[in-house]
JSON list of C-alpha atoms in Angstrom, two decimals:
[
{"chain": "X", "resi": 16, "resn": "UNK", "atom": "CA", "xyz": [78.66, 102.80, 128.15]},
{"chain": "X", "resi": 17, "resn": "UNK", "atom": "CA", "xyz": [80.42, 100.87, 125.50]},
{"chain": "X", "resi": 18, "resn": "UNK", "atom": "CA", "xyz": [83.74, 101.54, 123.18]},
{"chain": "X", "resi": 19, "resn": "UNK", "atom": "CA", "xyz": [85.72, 100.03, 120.88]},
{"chain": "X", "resi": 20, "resn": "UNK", "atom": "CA", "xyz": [88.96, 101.70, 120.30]},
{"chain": "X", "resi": 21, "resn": "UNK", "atom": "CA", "xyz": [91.02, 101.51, 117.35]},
{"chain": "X", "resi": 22, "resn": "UNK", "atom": "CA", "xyz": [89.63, 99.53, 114.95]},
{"chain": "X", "resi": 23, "resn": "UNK", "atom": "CA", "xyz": [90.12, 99.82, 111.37]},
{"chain": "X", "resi": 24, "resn": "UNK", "atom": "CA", "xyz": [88.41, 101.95, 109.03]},
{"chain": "X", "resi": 25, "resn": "UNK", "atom": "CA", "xyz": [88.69, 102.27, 105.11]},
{"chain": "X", "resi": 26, "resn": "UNK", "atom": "CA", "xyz": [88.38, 105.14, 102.75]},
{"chain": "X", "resi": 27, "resn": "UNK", "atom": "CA", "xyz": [87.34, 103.37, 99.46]},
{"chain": "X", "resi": 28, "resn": "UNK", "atom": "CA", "xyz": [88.65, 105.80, 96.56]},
{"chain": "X", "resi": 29, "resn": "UNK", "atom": "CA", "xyz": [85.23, 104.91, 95.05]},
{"chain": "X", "resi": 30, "resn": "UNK", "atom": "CA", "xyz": [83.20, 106.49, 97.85]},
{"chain": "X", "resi": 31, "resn": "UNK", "atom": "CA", "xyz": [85.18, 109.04, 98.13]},
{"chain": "X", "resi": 32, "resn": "UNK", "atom": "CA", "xyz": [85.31, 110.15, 94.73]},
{"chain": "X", "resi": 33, "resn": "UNK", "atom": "CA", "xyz": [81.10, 109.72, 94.68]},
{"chain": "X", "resi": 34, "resn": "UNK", "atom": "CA", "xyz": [80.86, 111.98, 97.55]},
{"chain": "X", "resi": 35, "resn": "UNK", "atom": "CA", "xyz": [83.04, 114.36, 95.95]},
{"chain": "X", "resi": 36, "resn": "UNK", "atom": "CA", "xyz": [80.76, 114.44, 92.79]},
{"chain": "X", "resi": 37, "resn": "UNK", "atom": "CA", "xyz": [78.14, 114.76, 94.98]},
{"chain": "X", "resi": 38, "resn": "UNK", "atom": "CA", "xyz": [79.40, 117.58, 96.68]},
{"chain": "X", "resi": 39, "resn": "UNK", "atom": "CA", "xyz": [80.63, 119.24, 93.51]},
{"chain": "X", "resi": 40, "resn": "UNK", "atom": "CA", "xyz": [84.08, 119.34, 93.97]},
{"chain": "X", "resi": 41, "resn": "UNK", "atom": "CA", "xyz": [86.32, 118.53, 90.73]},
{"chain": "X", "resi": 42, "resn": "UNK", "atom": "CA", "xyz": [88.90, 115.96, 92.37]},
{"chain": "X", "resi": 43, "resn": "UNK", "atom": "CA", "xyz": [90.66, 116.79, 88.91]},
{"chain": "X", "resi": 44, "resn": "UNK", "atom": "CA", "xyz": [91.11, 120.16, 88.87]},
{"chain": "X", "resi": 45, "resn": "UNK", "atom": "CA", "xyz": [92.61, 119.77, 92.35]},
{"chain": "X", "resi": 46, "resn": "UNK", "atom": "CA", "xyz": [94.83, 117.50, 91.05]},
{"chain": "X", "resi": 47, "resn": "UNK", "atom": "CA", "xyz": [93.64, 114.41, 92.78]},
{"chain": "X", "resi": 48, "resn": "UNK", "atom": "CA", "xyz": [93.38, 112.00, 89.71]},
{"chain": "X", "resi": 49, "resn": "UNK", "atom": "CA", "xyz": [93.15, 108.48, 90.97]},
{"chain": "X", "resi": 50, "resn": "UNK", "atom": "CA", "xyz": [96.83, 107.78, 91.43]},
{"chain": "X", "resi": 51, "resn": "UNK", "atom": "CA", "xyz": [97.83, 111.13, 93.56]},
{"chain": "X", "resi": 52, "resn": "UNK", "atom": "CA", "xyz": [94.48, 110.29, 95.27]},
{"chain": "X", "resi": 53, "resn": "UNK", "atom": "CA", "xyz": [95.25, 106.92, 96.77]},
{"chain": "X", "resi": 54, "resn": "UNK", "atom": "CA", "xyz": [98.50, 107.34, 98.12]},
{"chain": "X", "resi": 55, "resn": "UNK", "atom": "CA", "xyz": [96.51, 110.19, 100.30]},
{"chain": "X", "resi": 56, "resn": "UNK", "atom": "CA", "xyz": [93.88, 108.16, 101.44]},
{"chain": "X", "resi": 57, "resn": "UNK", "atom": "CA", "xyz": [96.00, 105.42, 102.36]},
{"chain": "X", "resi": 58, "resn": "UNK", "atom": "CA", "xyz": [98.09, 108.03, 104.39]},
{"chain": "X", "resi": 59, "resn": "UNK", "atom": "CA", "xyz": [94.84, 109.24, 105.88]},
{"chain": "X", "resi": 60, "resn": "UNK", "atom": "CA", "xyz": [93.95, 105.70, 106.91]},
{"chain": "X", "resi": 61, "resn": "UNK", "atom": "CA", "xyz": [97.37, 105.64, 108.82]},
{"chain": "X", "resi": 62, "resn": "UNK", "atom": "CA", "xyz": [96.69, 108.51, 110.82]},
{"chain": "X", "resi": 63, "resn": "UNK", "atom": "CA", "xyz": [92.76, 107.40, 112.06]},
{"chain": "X", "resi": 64, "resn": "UNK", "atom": "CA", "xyz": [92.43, 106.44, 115.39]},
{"chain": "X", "resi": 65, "resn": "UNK", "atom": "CA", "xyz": [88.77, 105.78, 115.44]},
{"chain": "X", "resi": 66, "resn": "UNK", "atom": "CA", "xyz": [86.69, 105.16, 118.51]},
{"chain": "X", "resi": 67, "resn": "UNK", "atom": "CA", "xyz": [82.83, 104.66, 119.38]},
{"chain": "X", "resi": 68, "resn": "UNK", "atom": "CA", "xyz": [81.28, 105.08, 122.13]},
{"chain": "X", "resi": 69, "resn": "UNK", "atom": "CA", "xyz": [77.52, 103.72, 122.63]},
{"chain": "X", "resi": 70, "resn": "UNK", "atom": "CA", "xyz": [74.75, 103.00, 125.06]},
{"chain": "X", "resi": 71, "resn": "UNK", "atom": "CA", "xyz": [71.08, 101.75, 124.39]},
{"chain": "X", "resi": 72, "resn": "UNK", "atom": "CA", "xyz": [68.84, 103.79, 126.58]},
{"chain": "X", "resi": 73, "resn": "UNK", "atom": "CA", "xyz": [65.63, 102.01, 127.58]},
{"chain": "X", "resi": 74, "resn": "UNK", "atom": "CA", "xyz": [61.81, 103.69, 128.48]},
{"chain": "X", "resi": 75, "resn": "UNK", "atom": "CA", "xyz": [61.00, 105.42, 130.09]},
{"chain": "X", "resi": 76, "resn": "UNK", "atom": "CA", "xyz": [63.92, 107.84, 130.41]},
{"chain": "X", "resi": 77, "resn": "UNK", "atom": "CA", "xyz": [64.07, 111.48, 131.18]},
{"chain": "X", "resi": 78, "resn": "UNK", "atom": "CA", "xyz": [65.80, 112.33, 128.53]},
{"chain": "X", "resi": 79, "resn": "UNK", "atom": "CA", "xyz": [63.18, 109.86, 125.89]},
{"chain": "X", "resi": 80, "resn": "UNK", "atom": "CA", "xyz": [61.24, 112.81, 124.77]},
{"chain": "X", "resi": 81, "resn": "UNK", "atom": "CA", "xyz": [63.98, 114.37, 123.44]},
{"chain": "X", "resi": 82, "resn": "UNK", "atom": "CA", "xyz": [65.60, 112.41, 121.80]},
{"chain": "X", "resi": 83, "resn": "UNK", "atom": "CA", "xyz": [63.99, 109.21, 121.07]},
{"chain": "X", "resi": 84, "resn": "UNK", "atom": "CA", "xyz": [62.39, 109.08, 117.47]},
{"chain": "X", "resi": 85, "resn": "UNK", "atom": "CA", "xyz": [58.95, 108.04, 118.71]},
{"chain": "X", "resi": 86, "resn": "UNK", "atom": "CA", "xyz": [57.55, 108.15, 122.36]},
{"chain": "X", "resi": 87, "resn": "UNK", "atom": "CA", "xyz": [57.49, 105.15, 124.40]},
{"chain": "X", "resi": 88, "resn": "UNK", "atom": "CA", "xyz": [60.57, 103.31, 122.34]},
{"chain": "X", "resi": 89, "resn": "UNK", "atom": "CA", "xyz": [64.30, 103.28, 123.65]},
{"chain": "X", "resi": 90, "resn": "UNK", "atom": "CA", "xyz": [67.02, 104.85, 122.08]},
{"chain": "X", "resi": 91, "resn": "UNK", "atom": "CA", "xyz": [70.98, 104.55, 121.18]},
{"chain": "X", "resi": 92, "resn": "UNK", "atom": "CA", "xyz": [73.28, 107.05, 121.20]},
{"chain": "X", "resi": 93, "resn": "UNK", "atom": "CA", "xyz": [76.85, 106.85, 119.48]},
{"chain": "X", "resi": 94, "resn": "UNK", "atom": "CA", "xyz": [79.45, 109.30, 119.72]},
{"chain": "X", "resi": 95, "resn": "UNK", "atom": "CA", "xyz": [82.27, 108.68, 116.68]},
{"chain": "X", "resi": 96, "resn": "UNK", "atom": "CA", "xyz": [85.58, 110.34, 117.04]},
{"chain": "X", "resi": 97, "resn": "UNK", "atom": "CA", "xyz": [88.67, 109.89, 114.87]},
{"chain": "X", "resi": 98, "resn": "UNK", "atom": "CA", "xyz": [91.13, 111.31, 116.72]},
{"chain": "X", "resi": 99, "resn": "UNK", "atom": "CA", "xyz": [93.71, 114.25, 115.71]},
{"chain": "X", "resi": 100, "resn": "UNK", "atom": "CA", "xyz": [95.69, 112.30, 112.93]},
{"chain": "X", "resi": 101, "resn": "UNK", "atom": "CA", "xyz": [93.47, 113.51, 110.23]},
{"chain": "X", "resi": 102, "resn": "UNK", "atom": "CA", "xyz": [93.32, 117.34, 111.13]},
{"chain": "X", "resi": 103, "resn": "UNK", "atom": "CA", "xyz": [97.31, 116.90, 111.24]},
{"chain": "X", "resi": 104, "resn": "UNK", "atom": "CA", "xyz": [97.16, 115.67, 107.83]},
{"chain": "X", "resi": 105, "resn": "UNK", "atom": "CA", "xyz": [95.10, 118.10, 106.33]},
{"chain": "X", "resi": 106, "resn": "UNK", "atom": "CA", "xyz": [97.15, 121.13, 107.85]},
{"chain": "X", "resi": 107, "resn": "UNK", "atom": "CA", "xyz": [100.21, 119.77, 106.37]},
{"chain": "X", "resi": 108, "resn": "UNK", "atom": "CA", "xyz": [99.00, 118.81, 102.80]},
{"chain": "X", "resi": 109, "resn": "UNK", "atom": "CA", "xyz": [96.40, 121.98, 102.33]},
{"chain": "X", "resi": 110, "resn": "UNK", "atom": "CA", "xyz": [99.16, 124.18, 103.43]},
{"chain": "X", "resi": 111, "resn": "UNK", "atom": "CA", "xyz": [101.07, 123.21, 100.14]},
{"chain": "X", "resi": 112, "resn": "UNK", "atom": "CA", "xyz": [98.07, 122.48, 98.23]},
{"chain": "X", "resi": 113, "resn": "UNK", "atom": "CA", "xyz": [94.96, 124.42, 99.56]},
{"chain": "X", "resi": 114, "resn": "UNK", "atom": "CA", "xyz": [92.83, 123.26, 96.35]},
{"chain": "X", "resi": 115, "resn": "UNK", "atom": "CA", "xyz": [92.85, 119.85, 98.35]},
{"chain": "X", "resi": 116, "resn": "UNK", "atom": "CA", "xyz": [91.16, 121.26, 101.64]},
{"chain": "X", "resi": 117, "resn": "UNK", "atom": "CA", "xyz": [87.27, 119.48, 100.39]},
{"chain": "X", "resi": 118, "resn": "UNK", "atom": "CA", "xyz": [88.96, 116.47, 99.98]},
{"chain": "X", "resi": 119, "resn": "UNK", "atom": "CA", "xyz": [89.55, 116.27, 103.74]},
{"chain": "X", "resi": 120, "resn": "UNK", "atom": "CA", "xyz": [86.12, 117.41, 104.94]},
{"chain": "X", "resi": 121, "resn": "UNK", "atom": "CA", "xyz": [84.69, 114.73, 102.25]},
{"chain": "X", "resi": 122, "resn": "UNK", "atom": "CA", "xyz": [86.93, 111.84, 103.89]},
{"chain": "X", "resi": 123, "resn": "UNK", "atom": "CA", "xyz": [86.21, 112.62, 107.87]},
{"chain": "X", "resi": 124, "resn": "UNK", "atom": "CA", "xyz": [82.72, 112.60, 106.55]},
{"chain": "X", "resi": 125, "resn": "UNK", "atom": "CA", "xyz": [83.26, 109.14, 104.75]},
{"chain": "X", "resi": 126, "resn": "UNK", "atom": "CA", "xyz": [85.41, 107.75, 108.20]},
{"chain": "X", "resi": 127, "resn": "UNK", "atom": "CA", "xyz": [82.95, 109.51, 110.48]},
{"chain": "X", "resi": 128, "resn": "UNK", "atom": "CA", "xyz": [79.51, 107.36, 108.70]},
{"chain": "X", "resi": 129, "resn": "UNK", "atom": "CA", "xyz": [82.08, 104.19, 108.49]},
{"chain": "X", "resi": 130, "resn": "UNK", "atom": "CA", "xyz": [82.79, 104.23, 112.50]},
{"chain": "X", "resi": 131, "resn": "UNK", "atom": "CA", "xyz": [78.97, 105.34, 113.00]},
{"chain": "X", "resi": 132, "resn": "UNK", "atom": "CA", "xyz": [77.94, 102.44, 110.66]},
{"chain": "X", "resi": 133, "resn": "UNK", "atom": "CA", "xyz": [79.97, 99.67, 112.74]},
{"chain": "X", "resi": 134, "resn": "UNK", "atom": "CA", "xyz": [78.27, 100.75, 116.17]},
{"chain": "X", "resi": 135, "resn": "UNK", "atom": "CA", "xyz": [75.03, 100.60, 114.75]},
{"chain": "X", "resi": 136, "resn": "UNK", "atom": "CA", "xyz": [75.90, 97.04, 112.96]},
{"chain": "X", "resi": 137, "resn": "UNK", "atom": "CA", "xyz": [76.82, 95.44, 116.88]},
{"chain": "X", "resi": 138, "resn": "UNK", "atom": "CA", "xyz": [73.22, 97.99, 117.42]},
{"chain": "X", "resi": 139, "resn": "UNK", "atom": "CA", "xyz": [71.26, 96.08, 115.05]},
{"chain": "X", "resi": 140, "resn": "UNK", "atom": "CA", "xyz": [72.34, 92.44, 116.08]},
{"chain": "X", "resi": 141, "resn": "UNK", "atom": "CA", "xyz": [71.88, 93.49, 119.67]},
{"chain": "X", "resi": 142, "resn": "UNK", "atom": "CA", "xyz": [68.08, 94.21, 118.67]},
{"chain": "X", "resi": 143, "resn": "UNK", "atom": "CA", "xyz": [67.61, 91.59, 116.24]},
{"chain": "X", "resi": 144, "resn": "UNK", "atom": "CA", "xyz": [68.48, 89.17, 119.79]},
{"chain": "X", "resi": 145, "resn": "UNK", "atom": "CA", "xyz": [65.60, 90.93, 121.48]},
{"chain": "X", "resi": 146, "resn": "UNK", "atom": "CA", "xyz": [63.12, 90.86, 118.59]},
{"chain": "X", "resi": 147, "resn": "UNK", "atom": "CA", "xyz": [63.49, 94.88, 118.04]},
{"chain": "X", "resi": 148, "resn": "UNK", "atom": "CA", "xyz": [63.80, 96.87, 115.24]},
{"chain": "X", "resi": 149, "resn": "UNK", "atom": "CA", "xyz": [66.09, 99.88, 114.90]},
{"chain": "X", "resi": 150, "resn": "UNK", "atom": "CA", "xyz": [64.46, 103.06, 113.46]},
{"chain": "X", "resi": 151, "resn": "UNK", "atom": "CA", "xyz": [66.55, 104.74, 110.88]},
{"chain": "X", "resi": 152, "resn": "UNK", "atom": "CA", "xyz": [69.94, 106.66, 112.44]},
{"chain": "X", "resi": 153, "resn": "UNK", "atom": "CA", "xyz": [68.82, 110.04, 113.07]},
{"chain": "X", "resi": 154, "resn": "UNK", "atom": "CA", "xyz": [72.19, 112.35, 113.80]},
{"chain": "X", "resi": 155, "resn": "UNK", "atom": "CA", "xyz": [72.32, 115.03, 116.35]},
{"chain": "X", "resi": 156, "resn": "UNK", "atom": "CA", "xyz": [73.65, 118.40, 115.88]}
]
């Protein structure tokens, strides 16, 4: 099993404030306009302590049926974790300002894909060196 530990992530105030519109949720009206919003992300990004943990699984393995996207083909699995910072920071600023409790579920999303997107980046070249082809990231719930 691999990790990396502590590497840094970004919350780009663009994504963010896509995924918000895509989630319906009026950053505005919250009063999140893009100068309150930075300084918040910025703090979020302070309090991330990312980690990854991953592992390429090869056929045949008990477990392949399960959870391998097609039988006969190995699979990854990556577990993402950000660590407490963020949960800490969105006690203490929805407490005075619960309007801004979507915002945080919308940026551990947004961290969570990031970290899950650099694991399957070292993934990808690890196949490309073997002449494999990742199938598209299928999370597990």
């Amino acid at each position: 099993m691999r990790k990396i530990i502590g590497f840094k992530l970004s919350l780009r105030l663009k994504e963010i404030q896509r995924r918000a519109k895509r989630a319906r949720f009026d950053l505005a009206s919250a009063g999140l306009q893009e100068p309150e919003l930075q300084p918040l992300l910025d703090q979020a990004i302070r309090t991330l302590k990312p980690a990854v943990l991953f592992e390429t699984f090869p056929h045949p393995d008990a477990d392949q049926q399960l959870l391998s996207p097609l039988p006969g083909l190995a699979y990854s699995l990556v577990l993402s974790s950000l660590g407490k910072g963020l949960s800490d920071l969105r006690a203490g600023t929805t407490r005075d300002n619960p309007a801004q409790l979507p915002l945080w579920d919308i940026a551990e999303e947004a961290a969570l894909d990031e970290s899950v997107r650099i694991a399957a980046t070292i993934l990808e070249d690890e196949a490309l060196k073997e002449s494999c082809e990742l199938s598209p990231i299928t999370p597990l719930t």
